[in-house]
């Protein structure tokens, strides 16, 4: 029993040490969005609304690129676990070709989103500003993907500190870029919303340069020979990476898309409801960074154990991550239930908004635990290279069940904001149940296969 406890304790510490820098990096990235919002707000409501709308649409492209390139992490983790250093450079090079392909394709798609704005009946004062935001930010997409490739190489090697350091350096540069391009500091033309996009795009290219500089001069990468010989693209390998990565991208977009669609429905109910929704969602988003980071750490550690041929350890690490993630979000839900008024007071002192936001925080408390379980289950399955079925699960949970329930209760039955959030609770809870059932089935199958092979 003491051995088992020491083993679980060691595994938990290893997971949390990997997740810590990722949490900080993601909070710093959210801080960049917060700074953009604050600085845009000083230029008037139209610029603020344009940055908000443009960044929301751009975020869908961002998440799609992240998901498609994220496949590098479990693939490298498997090779690292197997001790196959010679194959890591080739895997990285093929992943880099995928990243460049995804980044190039993302540019015209982002332009397409800008062209669609008139079809969304957006305020005519806001639409052209948001359109310019998207067109400028589109040119940062290749830089984003070139940043992601070395990031996920590092994560696959269980090295999560570089991404934290890069985000730490980019935060003040984003403030400087906004001052120069949004406000027209030091003689630059004031570009408003487009200036915020330009600052972000430049930051993405700088982040890519920093990550490649780290790979080139970091001593720990010398044995991998990443730059001694660059491997040409091979269609079969590129398709193998995309086959793993595209379902991740679609699954992420399906989940975030449900939240975006509910926000659109919320906007039809009134400004008080929308403000309360934003408060509750912002807090939930901040807390979600913790299980999200654990999920990414699980992918790495599960992939490493699976690559080393220790399937039992891989599955155990997956379930440990689920327990850690669920425990953290259970604590978050407890705080929501005990101190909702304290949390809302950080955001507003408007009595109407406060009352509505508190009621939504109670709904948020219900899905905190489910949210932690579903993202952890997803991360463990990625580590086992299982991404196609989780994509289908997200489609069913969020769009066949969650969103229709939100519309039915919130809009059709007229319950309002609490009904819309009830749909979120249902969608996330179903996703958590199905994804962790899938993890149980896949894990059991792999363990039984290993036992059969051994005999």
Short mmCIF file of C-alpha atoms in Angstrom, two decimals:
data_model
loop_
_atom_site.label_atom_id
_atom_site.label_comp_id
_atom_site.label_asym_id
_atom_site.label_seq_id
_atom_site.Cartn_x
_atom_site.Cartn_y
_atom_site.Cartn_z
CA UNK A 1 0.00 0.00 0.00
CA UNK A 2 2.82 2.40 0.89
CA UNK A 3 4.50 1.58 -2.41
CA UNK A 4 1.31 2.34 -4.30
CA UNK A 5 0.93 5.64 -2.43
CA UNK A 6 4.53 6.64 -3.18
CA UNK A 7 4.00 5.75 -6.85
CA UNK A 8 0.82 7.83 -7.17
CA UNK A 9 2.45 10.69 -5.29
CA UNK A 10 5.45 10.65 -7.63
CA UNK A 11 3.21 10.55 -10.69
CA UNK A 12 1.03 13.39 -9.39
CA UNK A 13 4.08 15.57 -8.72
CA UNK A 14 5.44 14.83 -12.20
CA UNK A 15 2.14 15.80 -13.84
CA UNK A 16 1.78 19.01 -11.82
CA UNK A 17 5.39 20.05 -12.50
CA UNK A 18 4.68 19.78 -16.23
CA UNK A 19 1.32 21.52 -15.94
CA UNK A 20 2.58 24.47 -13.87
CA UNK A 21 4.48 26.33 -16.63
CA UNK A 22 1.65 25.62 -19.08
CA UNK A 23 -0.86 27.22 -16.69
CA UNK A 24 1.30 30.33 -16.35
CA UNK A 25 1.78 30.51 -20.14
CA UNK A 26 -1.95 30.28 -20.79
CA UNK A 27 -2.77 32.90 -18.16
CA UNK A 28 -0.19 35.20 -19.75
CA UNK A 29 -1.82 34.59 -23.14
CA UNK A 30 -5.21 35.47 -21.67
CA UNK A 31 -3.55 38.55 -20.19
CA UNK A 32 -2.69 39.68 -23.72
CA UNK A 33 -6.36 39.51 -24.65
CA UNK A 34 -7.25 41.43 -21.50
CA UNK A 35 -4.72 44.16 -22.36
CA UNK A 36 -6.09 44.41 -25.92
CA UNK A 37 -9.59 44.86 -24.49
CA UNK A 38 -8.56 47.52 -21.96
CA UNK A 39 -6.50 49.51 -24.47
CA UNK A 40 -9.23 49.26 -27.13
CA UNK A 41 -11.79 50.47 -24.59
CA UNK A 42 -9.91 53.77 -24.28
CA UNK A 43 -10.47 54.39 -28.01
CA UNK A 44 -14.25 54.21 -27.81
CA UNK A 45 -17.09 51.71 -27.94
CA UNK A 46 -16.78 51.03 -31.70
CA UNK A 47 -13.09 50.04 -31.49
CA UNK A 48 -13.74 47.98 -28.36
CA UNK A 49 -16.63 46.13 -30.03
CA UNK A 50 -14.57 45.57 -33.20
CA UNK A 51 -11.64 44.12 -31.25
CA UNK A 52 -14.04 41.92 -29.27
CA UNK A 53 -15.83 40.61 -32.35
CA UNK A 54 -12.69 40.25 -34.46
CA UNK A 55 -10.74 38.46 -31.74
CA UNK A 56 -13.67 36.08 -31.09
CA UNK A 57 -13.74 35.00 -34.74
CA UNK A 58 -9.95 34.92 -34.95
CA UNK A 59 -9.90 32.69 -31.85
CA UNK A 60 -11.72 29.98 -33.81
CA UNK A 61 -8.88 29.99 -36.34
CA UNK A 62 -6.33 30.07 -33.52
CA UNK A 63 -7.87 27.00 -31.89
CA UNK A 64 -8.10 25.18 -35.21
CA UNK A 65 -4.39 25.74 -35.86
CA UNK A 66 -3.49 24.71 -32.31
CA UNK A 67 -5.44 21.47 -32.63
CA UNK A 68 -4.01 20.57 -36.04
CA UNK A 69 -0.39 21.10 -34.95
CA UNK A 70 -0.88 19.68 -31.43
CA UNK A 71 -0.41 16.16 -32.82
CA UNK A 72 3.35 16.80 -32.70
CA UNK A 73 3.28 16.57 -28.89
CA UNK A 74 2.00 12.97 -28.43
CA UNK A 75 3.99 11.73 -31.45
CA UNK A 76 7.25 13.11 -30.05
CA UNK A 77 6.33 11.90 -26.55
CA UNK A 78 5.96 8.34 -27.89
CA UNK A 79 9.38 8.52 -29.59
CA UNK A 80 10.94 10.05 -26.49
CA UNK A 81 9.48 7.30 -24.31
CA UNK A 82 10.84 4.68 -26.71
CA UNK A 83 14.30 6.30 -26.56
CA UNK A 84 14.30 6.76 -30.34
CA UNK A 85 16.16 10.09 -30.53
CA UNK A 86 17.15 9.53 -34.15
CA UNK A 87 13.50 9.65 -35.26
CA UNK A 88 12.56 12.79 -33.32
CA UNK A 89 14.21 15.20 -35.78
CA UNK A 90 12.37 13.66 -38.74
CA UNK A 91 9.06 13.74 -36.83
CA UNK A 92 9.64 17.39 -36.01
CA UNK A 93 10.50 18.25 -39.62
CA UNK A 94 7.35 16.56 -40.93
CA UNK A 95 5.36 18.34 -38.21
CA UNK A 96 6.94 21.60 -39.32
CA UNK A 97 5.77 20.99 -42.89
CA UNK A 98 2.27 20.41 -41.50
CA UNK A 99 2.50 23.63 -39.49
CA UNK A 100 3.50 25.63 -42.57
CA UNK A 101 0.69 24.06 -44.59
CA UNK A 102 -1.91 24.81 -41.90
CA UNK A 103 -0.59 28.37 -41.45
CA UNK A 104 -0.79 29.13 -45.17
CA UNK A 105 -4.30 27.69 -45.51
CA UNK A 106 -5.45 29.70 -42.46
CA UNK A 107 -4.74 33.04 -44.19
CA UNK A 108 -7.47 32.89 -46.89
CA UNK A 109 -9.91 31.27 -44.43
CA UNK A 110 -9.44 34.20 -42.04
CA UNK A 111 -10.03 36.58 -44.96
CA UNK A 112 -13.20 34.59 -45.65
CA UNK A 113 -14.40 35.21 -42.10
CA UNK A 114 -13.87 38.93 -42.67
CA UNK A 115 -15.94 38.75 -45.86
CA UNK A 116 -18.77 37.00 -43.99
CA UNK A 117 -19.28 39.83 -41.48
CA UNK A 118 -21.92 41.65 -43.57
CA UNK A 119 -23.97 38.42 -43.61
CA UNK A 120 -24.07 38.40 -39.79
CA UNK A 121 -26.00 41.70 -39.62
CA UNK A 122 -23.22 43.30 -37.61
CA UNK A 123 -23.58 47.00 -36.77
CA UNK A 124 -22.35 48.94 -39.85
CA UNK A 125 -20.04 51.01 -37.65
CA UNK A 126 -18.37 47.92 -36.21
CA UNK A 127 -18.26 45.57 -39.25
CA UNK A 128 -15.54 47.38 -41.29
CA UNK A 129 -13.31 47.76 -38.22
CA UNK A 130 -13.69 44.08 -37.30
CA UNK A 131 -13.07 43.14 -40.93
CA UNK A 132 -9.78 45.05 -40.96
CA UNK A 133 -8.85 43.38 -37.67
CA UNK A 134 -9.31 39.94 -39.22
CA UNK A 135 -7.49 40.80 -42.46
CA UNK A 136 -4.43 42.08 -40.60
CA UNK A 137 -4.41 39.26 -38.04
CA UNK A 138 -4.62 36.70 -40.88
CA UNK A 139 -0.94 37.34 -41.67
CA UNK A 140 0.01 36.26 -38.18
CA UNK A 141 -1.41 32.75 -38.71
CA UNK A 142 1.72 31.30 -40.39
CA UNK A 143 3.79 32.78 -37.55
CA UNK A 144 1.44 31.16 -35.03
CA UNK A 145 1.87 27.73 -36.60
CA UNK A 146 5.66 28.12 -36.81
CA UNK A 147 5.59 28.97 -33.10
CA UNK A 148 3.42 25.96 -32.28
CA UNK A 149 5.66 23.36 -33.96
CA UNK A 150 8.72 23.91 -31.70
CA UNK A 151 6.42 24.45 -28.73
CA UNK A 152 4.87 21.01 -29.12
CA UNK A 153 8.28 19.47 -29.80
CA UNK A 154 9.38 20.80 -26.41
CA UNK A 155 6.22 19.58 -24.73
CA UNK A 156 6.65 16.14 -26.27
CA UNK A 157 10.11 16.11 -24.66
CA UNK A 158 8.51 17.03 -21.28
CA UNK A 159 9.98 20.53 -21.44
CA UNK A 160 7.19 23.05 -20.77
CA UNK A 161 9.16 26.02 -19.42
CA UNK A 162 10.11 27.59 -22.80
CA UNK A 163 6.52 28.40 -23.74
CA UNK A 164 6.05 30.12 -20.37
CA UNK A 165 9.19 32.21 -20.86
CA UNK A 166 8.22 33.20 -24.41
CA UNK A 167 4.73 34.28 -23.31
CA UNK A 168 6.31 36.26 -20.46
CA UNK A 169 8.50 38.14 -22.96
CA UNK A 170 5.65 38.70 -25.43
CA UNK A 171 3.28 40.31 -22.90
CA UNK A 172 5.16 43.65 -22.56
CA UNK A 173 5.91 43.61 -26.30
CA UNK A 174 2.17 43.37 -26.94
CA UNK A 175 1.59 46.46 -24.77
CA UNK A 176 4.29 48.33 -26.71
CA UNK A 177 2.85 47.19 -30.05
CA UNK A 178 -0.64 48.33 -29.07
CA UNK A 179 0.74 51.73 -28.05
CA UNK A 180 2.58 52.12 -31.35
CA UNK A 181 -0.07 50.80 -33.76
CA UNK A 182 -3.39 51.33 -31.98
CA UNK A 183 -2.68 54.76 -30.53
CA UNK A 184 -0.08 55.93 -33.06
CA UNK A 185 2.78 56.33 -30.58
CA UNK A 186 6.24 57.56 -31.63
CA UNK A 187 4.95 58.88 -34.94
CA UNK A 188 3.25 55.70 -36.18
CA UNK A 189 -0.24 56.12 -37.70
CA UNK A 190 -3.08 55.36 -35.28
CA UNK A 191 -4.75 52.22 -36.66
CA UNK A 192 -7.27 51.45 -33.91
CA UNK A 193 -8.60 47.89 -34.04
CA UNK A 194 -6.32 46.98 -36.97
CA UNK A 195 -3.38 48.17 -34.86
CA UNK A 196 -4.24 45.64 -32.14
CA UNK A 197 -4.29 42.93 -34.81
CA UNK A 198 -0.93 44.06 -36.20
CA UNK A 199 0.61 43.99 -32.73
CA UNK A 200 -0.71 40.45 -32.21
CA UNK A 201 0.52 39.28 -35.63
CA UNK A 202 4.02 40.66 -35.04
CA UNK A 203 4.03 39.02 -31.60
CA UNK A 204 3.24 35.64 -33.14
CA UNK A 205 6.17 35.90 -35.57
CA UNK A 206 8.46 37.04 -32.73
CA UNK A 207 7.29 34.07 -30.65
CA UNK A 208 8.20 31.73 -33.52
CA UNK A 209 11.65 33.32 -33.80
CA UNK A 210 12.22 32.94 -30.05
CA UNK A 211 11.22 29.27 -30.07
CA UNK A 212 13.47 28.46 -33.04
CA UNK A 213 16.32 30.38 -31.42
CA UNK A 214 15.85 28.26 -28.31
CA UNK A 215 15.97 25.07 -30.38
CA UNK A 216 19.04 26.22 -32.29
CA UNK A 217 21.16 27.24 -29.33
CA UNK A 218 19.75 25.13 -26.49
CA UNK A 219 22.26 22.53 -25.39
CA UNK A 220 19.63 19.90 -24.65
CA UNK A 221 18.76 19.72 -28.37
CA UNK A 222 22.27 19.17 -29.72
CA UNK A 223 21.97 15.38 -29.60
CA UNK A 224 18.75 15.53 -31.68
CA UNK A 225 20.54 17.20 -34.62
CA UNK A 226 17.42 19.19 -35.53
CA UNK A 227 19.25 21.51 -37.92
CA UNK A 228 22.05 19.36 -39.32
CA UNK A 229 19.84 17.90 -42.05
CA UNK A 230 16.33 19.05 -42.91
CA UNK A 231 14.08 16.27 -44.13
CA UNK A 232 11.94 16.89 -47.21
CA UNK A 233 8.15 16.60 -46.91
CA UNK A 234 6.69 13.13 -47.30
CA UNK A 235 3.00 13.02 -48.08
CA UNK A 236 2.41 9.80 -46.18
CA UNK A 237 3.94 11.19 -42.98
CA UNK A 238 2.17 14.53 -43.35
CA UNK A 239 -1.17 12.75 -43.75
CA UNK A 240 -0.39 10.61 -40.68
CA UNK A 241 0.12 13.76 -38.58
CA UNK A 242 -2.96 15.47 -40.02
CA UNK A 243 -5.03 12.32 -39.44
CA UNK A 244 -4.18 12.64 -35.75
CA UNK A 245 -4.28 16.45 -35.54
CA UNK A 246 -7.35 17.44 -37.56
CA UNK A 247 -9.79 15.57 -35.29
CA UNK A 248 -8.21 17.41 -32.32
CA UNK A 249 -8.78 20.73 -34.10
CA UNK A 250 -12.39 19.90 -34.96
CA UNK A 251 -13.11 18.64 -31.43
CA UNK A 252 -11.79 21.88 -29.91
CA UNK A 253 -13.78 24.04 -32.34
CA UNK A 254 -16.95 22.04 -31.63
CA UNK A 255 -16.64 22.68 -27.89
CA UNK A 256 -15.74 26.37 -28.15
CA UNK A 257 -18.33 26.81 -30.90
CA UNK A 258 -21.11 25.72 -28.53
CA UNK A 259 -20.09 28.40 -26.03
CA UNK A 260 -19.96 31.00 -28.84
CA UNK A 261 -23.40 29.98 -30.09
CA UNK A 262 -24.86 30.24 -26.59
CA UNK A 263 -23.30 33.72 -26.31
CA UNK A 264 -25.11 34.73 -29.51
CA UNK A 265 -28.42 33.48 -28.06
CA UNK A 266 -27.66 35.30 -24.80
CA UNK A 267 -27.17 38.53 -26.76
CA UNK A 268 -30.82 38.34 -27.89
CA UNK A 269 -32.05 38.46 -24.28
CA UNK A 270 -30.67 41.88 -23.29
CA UNK A 271 -27.62 43.74 -22.09
CA UNK A 272 -27.98 42.75 -18.41
CA UNK A 273 -28.14 39.07 -19.35
CA UNK A 274 -25.17 39.43 -21.71
CA UNK A 275 -23.07 41.24 -19.10
CA UNK A 276 -23.86 38.59 -16.48
CA UNK A 277 -23.03 35.85 -18.97
CA UNK A 278 -19.68 37.48 -19.71
CA UNK A 279 -18.80 37.66 -16.01
CA UNK A 280 -19.67 34.03 -15.32
CA UNK A 281 -17.93 32.85 -18.49
CA UNK A 282 -14.78 34.87 -17.77
CA UNK A 283 -14.43 33.31 -14.31
CA UNK A 284 -15.14 29.83 -15.67
CA UNK A 285 -12.56 30.44 -18.42
CA UNK A 286 -9.90 31.45 -15.92
CA UNK A 287 -10.49 28.36 -13.79
CA UNK A 288 -10.49 26.17 -16.90
CA UNK A 289 -6.82 27.01 -17.46
CA UNK A 290 -5.94 24.66 -14.59
CA UNK A 291 -7.51 21.43 -15.93
CA UNK A 292 -6.52 22.43 -19.47
CA UNK A 293 -2.87 22.54 -18.42
CA UNK A 294 -3.21 19.21 -16.62
CA UNK A 295 -4.80 17.79 -19.77
CA UNK A 296 -1.79 18.86 -21.84
CA UNK A 297 0.58 17.40 -19.25
CA UNK A 298 -1.40 14.13 -19.28
CA UNK A 299 -0.99 13.89 -23.06
CA UNK A 300 2.78 14.17 -22.67
CA UNK A 301 3.14 11.70 -19.79
CA UNK A 302 0.70 9.15 -21.22
CA UNK A 303 2.44 9.35 -24.61
CA UNK A 304 5.86 8.94 -22.99
CA UNK A 305 4.80 5.81 -21.07
CA UNK A 306 3.03 4.35 -24.10
CA UNK A 307 6.12 4.95 -26.24
CA UNK A 308 8.23 3.17 -23.62
CA UNK A 309 5.91 0.16 -23.93
CA UNK A 310 4.49 0.52 -20.40
CA UNK A 311 0.78 0.52 -21.25
CA UNK A 312 -0.33 0.00 -17.64
CA UNK A 313 1.58 3.10 -16.55
CA UNK A 314 0.20 5.07 -19.51
CA UNK A 315 -3.40 4.23 -18.57
CA UNK A 316 -2.70 4.86 -14.87
CA UNK A 317 -1.28 8.28 -15.70
CA UNK A 318 -4.40 9.05 -17.69
CA UNK A 319 -6.70 8.22 -14.80
CA UNK A 320 -4.49 10.07 -12.33
CA UNK A 321 -4.84 13.18 -14.49
CA UNK A 322 -8.62 12.74 -14.56
CA UNK A 323 -8.68 12.54 -10.75
CA UNK A 324 -6.42 15.60 -10.36
CA UNK A 325 -8.41 17.63 -12.86
CA UNK A 326 -11.75 16.63 -11.35
CA UNK A 327 -10.51 17.40 -7.85
CA UNK A 328 -9.31 20.87 -8.78
CA UNK A 329 -12.59 21.72 -10.48
CA UNK A 330 -14.59 20.32 -7.56
CA UNK A 331 -12.73 22.82 -5.38
CA UNK A 332 -13.54 25.59 -7.87
CA UNK A 333 -17.23 24.60 -7.79
CA UNK A 334 -17.17 24.75 -3.97
CA UNK A 335 -15.79 28.29 -4.09
CA UNK A 336 -18.53 29.26 -6.54
CA UNK A 337 -21.24 27.89 -4.26
CA UNK A 338 -19.82 29.49 -1.09
CA UNK A 339 -18.64 32.89 -2.34
CA UNK A 340 -20.50 33.88 -5.55
CA UNK A 341 -21.12 37.44 -4.36
CA UNK A 342 -17.40 37.96 -3.64
CA UNK A 343 -16.45 36.72 -7.11
CA UNK A 344 -19.02 38.90 -8.90
CA UNK A 345 -17.93 41.97 -6.88
CA UNK A 346 -14.58 41.85 -8.69
CA UNK A 347 -16.41 42.49 -11.97
CA UNK A 348 -19.34 44.80 -11.27
CA UNK A 349 -21.36 46.70 -8.66
CA UNK A 350 -24.51 46.94 -10.79
CA UNK A 351 -27.27 45.28 -8.69
CA UNK A 352 -29.16 43.81 -11.68
CA UNK A 353 -26.05 42.38 -13.29
CA UNK A 354 -24.82 41.11 -9.91
CA UNK A 355 -28.04 39.19 -9.19
CA UNK A 356 -28.08 37.63 -12.66
CA UNK A 357 -24.36 36.76 -12.58
CA UNK A 358 -24.70 35.05 -9.18
CA UNK A 359 -27.50 32.85 -10.54
CA UNK A 360 -25.31 31.90 -13.51
CA UNK A 361 -22.34 31.12 -11.24
CA UNK A 362 -24.48 28.48 -9.54
CA UNK A 363 -24.99 26.89 -12.97
CA UNK A 364 -21.26 27.24 -13.62
CA UNK A 365 -20.60 25.34 -10.37
CA UNK A 366 -22.56 22.42 -11.79
CA UNK A 367 -20.40 22.09 -14.90
CA UNK A 368 -17.00 22.82 -13.30
CA UNK A 369 -16.51 19.19 -12.29
CA UNK A 370 -17.72 17.89 -15.66
CA UNK A 371 -15.49 20.36 -17.50
CA UNK A 372 -12.44 19.10 -15.61
CA UNK A 373 -13.29 15.46 -16.32
CA UNK A 374 -13.96 15.94 -20.03
CA UNK A 375 -10.79 17.90 -20.79
CA UNK A 376 -8.66 15.44 -18.80
CA UNK A 377 -10.22 12.45 -20.55
CA UNK A 378 -9.52 14.12 -23.88
CA UNK A 379 -5.86 14.70 -22.95
CA UNK A 380 -5.36 11.07 -21.90
CA UNK A 381 -6.91 9.80 -25.14
CA UNK A 382 -4.62 12.09 -27.18
CA UNK A 383 -1.65 10.55 -25.39
CA UNK A 384 -2.90 7.15 -26.58
CA UNK A 385 -3.24 8.56 -30.14
CA UNK A 386 -7.03 8.24 -30.01
CA UNK A 387 -8.55 11.41 -31.53
CA UNK A 388 -11.21 10.41 -34.11
CA UNK A 389 -13.79 8.99 -31.68
CA UNK A 390 -13.38 11.89 -29.18
CA UNK A 391 -14.16 14.25 -32.09
CA UNK A 392 -17.44 12.39 -32.73
CA UNK A 393 -18.20 12.42 -29.00
CA UNK A 394 -17.79 16.22 -28.92
CA UNK A 395 -20.06 16.56 -31.93
CA UNK A 396 -22.79 14.53 -30.24
CA UNK A 397 -22.43 15.98 -26.74
CA UNK A 398 -22.21 19.64 -27.72
CA UNK A 399 -24.23 19.96 -30.92
CA UNK A 400 -26.67 17.03 -30.96
CA UNK A 401 -27.52 17.44 -27.26
CA UNK A 402 -25.99 20.45 -25.43
CA UNK A 403 -26.86 23.32 -27.78
CA UNK A 404 -30.38 22.06 -28.64
CA UNK A 405 -31.13 21.71 -24.90
CA UNK A 406 -29.82 25.25 -24.31
CA UNK A 407 -32.07 26.64 -27.05
CA UNK A 408 -35.06 24.57 -25.95
CA UNK A 409 -34.93 25.56 -22.27
CA UNK A 410 -33.49 29.05 -22.58
CA UNK A 411 -35.28 30.38 -25.65
CA UNK A 412 -38.23 28.16 -26.64
CA UNK A 413 -39.45 27.53 -23.09
CA UNK A 414 -38.48 31.08 -22.08
CA UNK A 415 -36.43 30.19 -18.99
CA UNK A 416 -33.75 32.68 -20.08
CA UNK A 417 -30.04 32.79 -19.17
CA UNK A 418 -30.26 30.00 -16.59
CA UNK A 419 -31.83 27.76 -19.23
CA UNK A 420 -29.04 28.52 -21.71
CA UNK A 421 -26.46 27.63 -19.10
CA UNK A 422 -28.42 24.48 -18.32
CA UNK A 423 -27.64 23.39 -21.88
CA UNK A 424 -23.93 23.97 -21.23
CA UNK A 425 -24.17 21.80 -18.11
CA UNK A 426 -25.87 18.99 -20.06
CA UNK A 427 -23.37 19.14 -22.94
CA UNK A 428 -20.26 19.14 -20.76
CA UNK A 429 -21.59 16.41 -18.45
CA UNK A 430 -22.41 14.14 -21.39
CA UNK A 431 -18.98 14.79 -22.92
CA UNK A 432 -17.29 13.95 -19.61
CA UNK A 433 -19.25 10.69 -19.31
CA UNK A 434 -18.61 9.57 -22.89
CA UNK A 435 -14.94 10.59 -23.07
CA UNK A 436 -14.06 8.84 -19.82
CA UNK A 437 -16.02 5.76 -20.88
CA UNK A 438 -13.96 5.81 -24.06
CA UNK A 439 -10.77 6.12 -21.98
CA UNK A 440 -11.81 3.10 -19.90
CA UNK A 441 -12.54 0.99 -22.99
CA UNK A 442 -9.37 2.00 -24.89
CA UNK A 443 -7.21 1.58 -21.80
CA UNK A 444 -8.63 -1.87 -21.01
CA UNK A 445 -8.19 -2.98 -24.62
CA UNK A 446 -4.55 -1.89 -24.71
CA UNK A 447 -3.74 -3.53 -21.36
CA UNK A 448 -5.43 -6.80 -22.40
CA UNK A 449 -3.59 -6.72 -25.73
CA UNK A 450 -0.29 -6.28 -23.92
CA UNK A 451 -1.05 -9.18 -21.57
CA UNK A 452 -2.05 -11.40 -24.51
CA UNK A 453 1.13 -10.49 -26.43
CA UNK A 454 3.25 -11.28 -23.35
CA UNK A 455 1.79 -14.78 -23.12
#
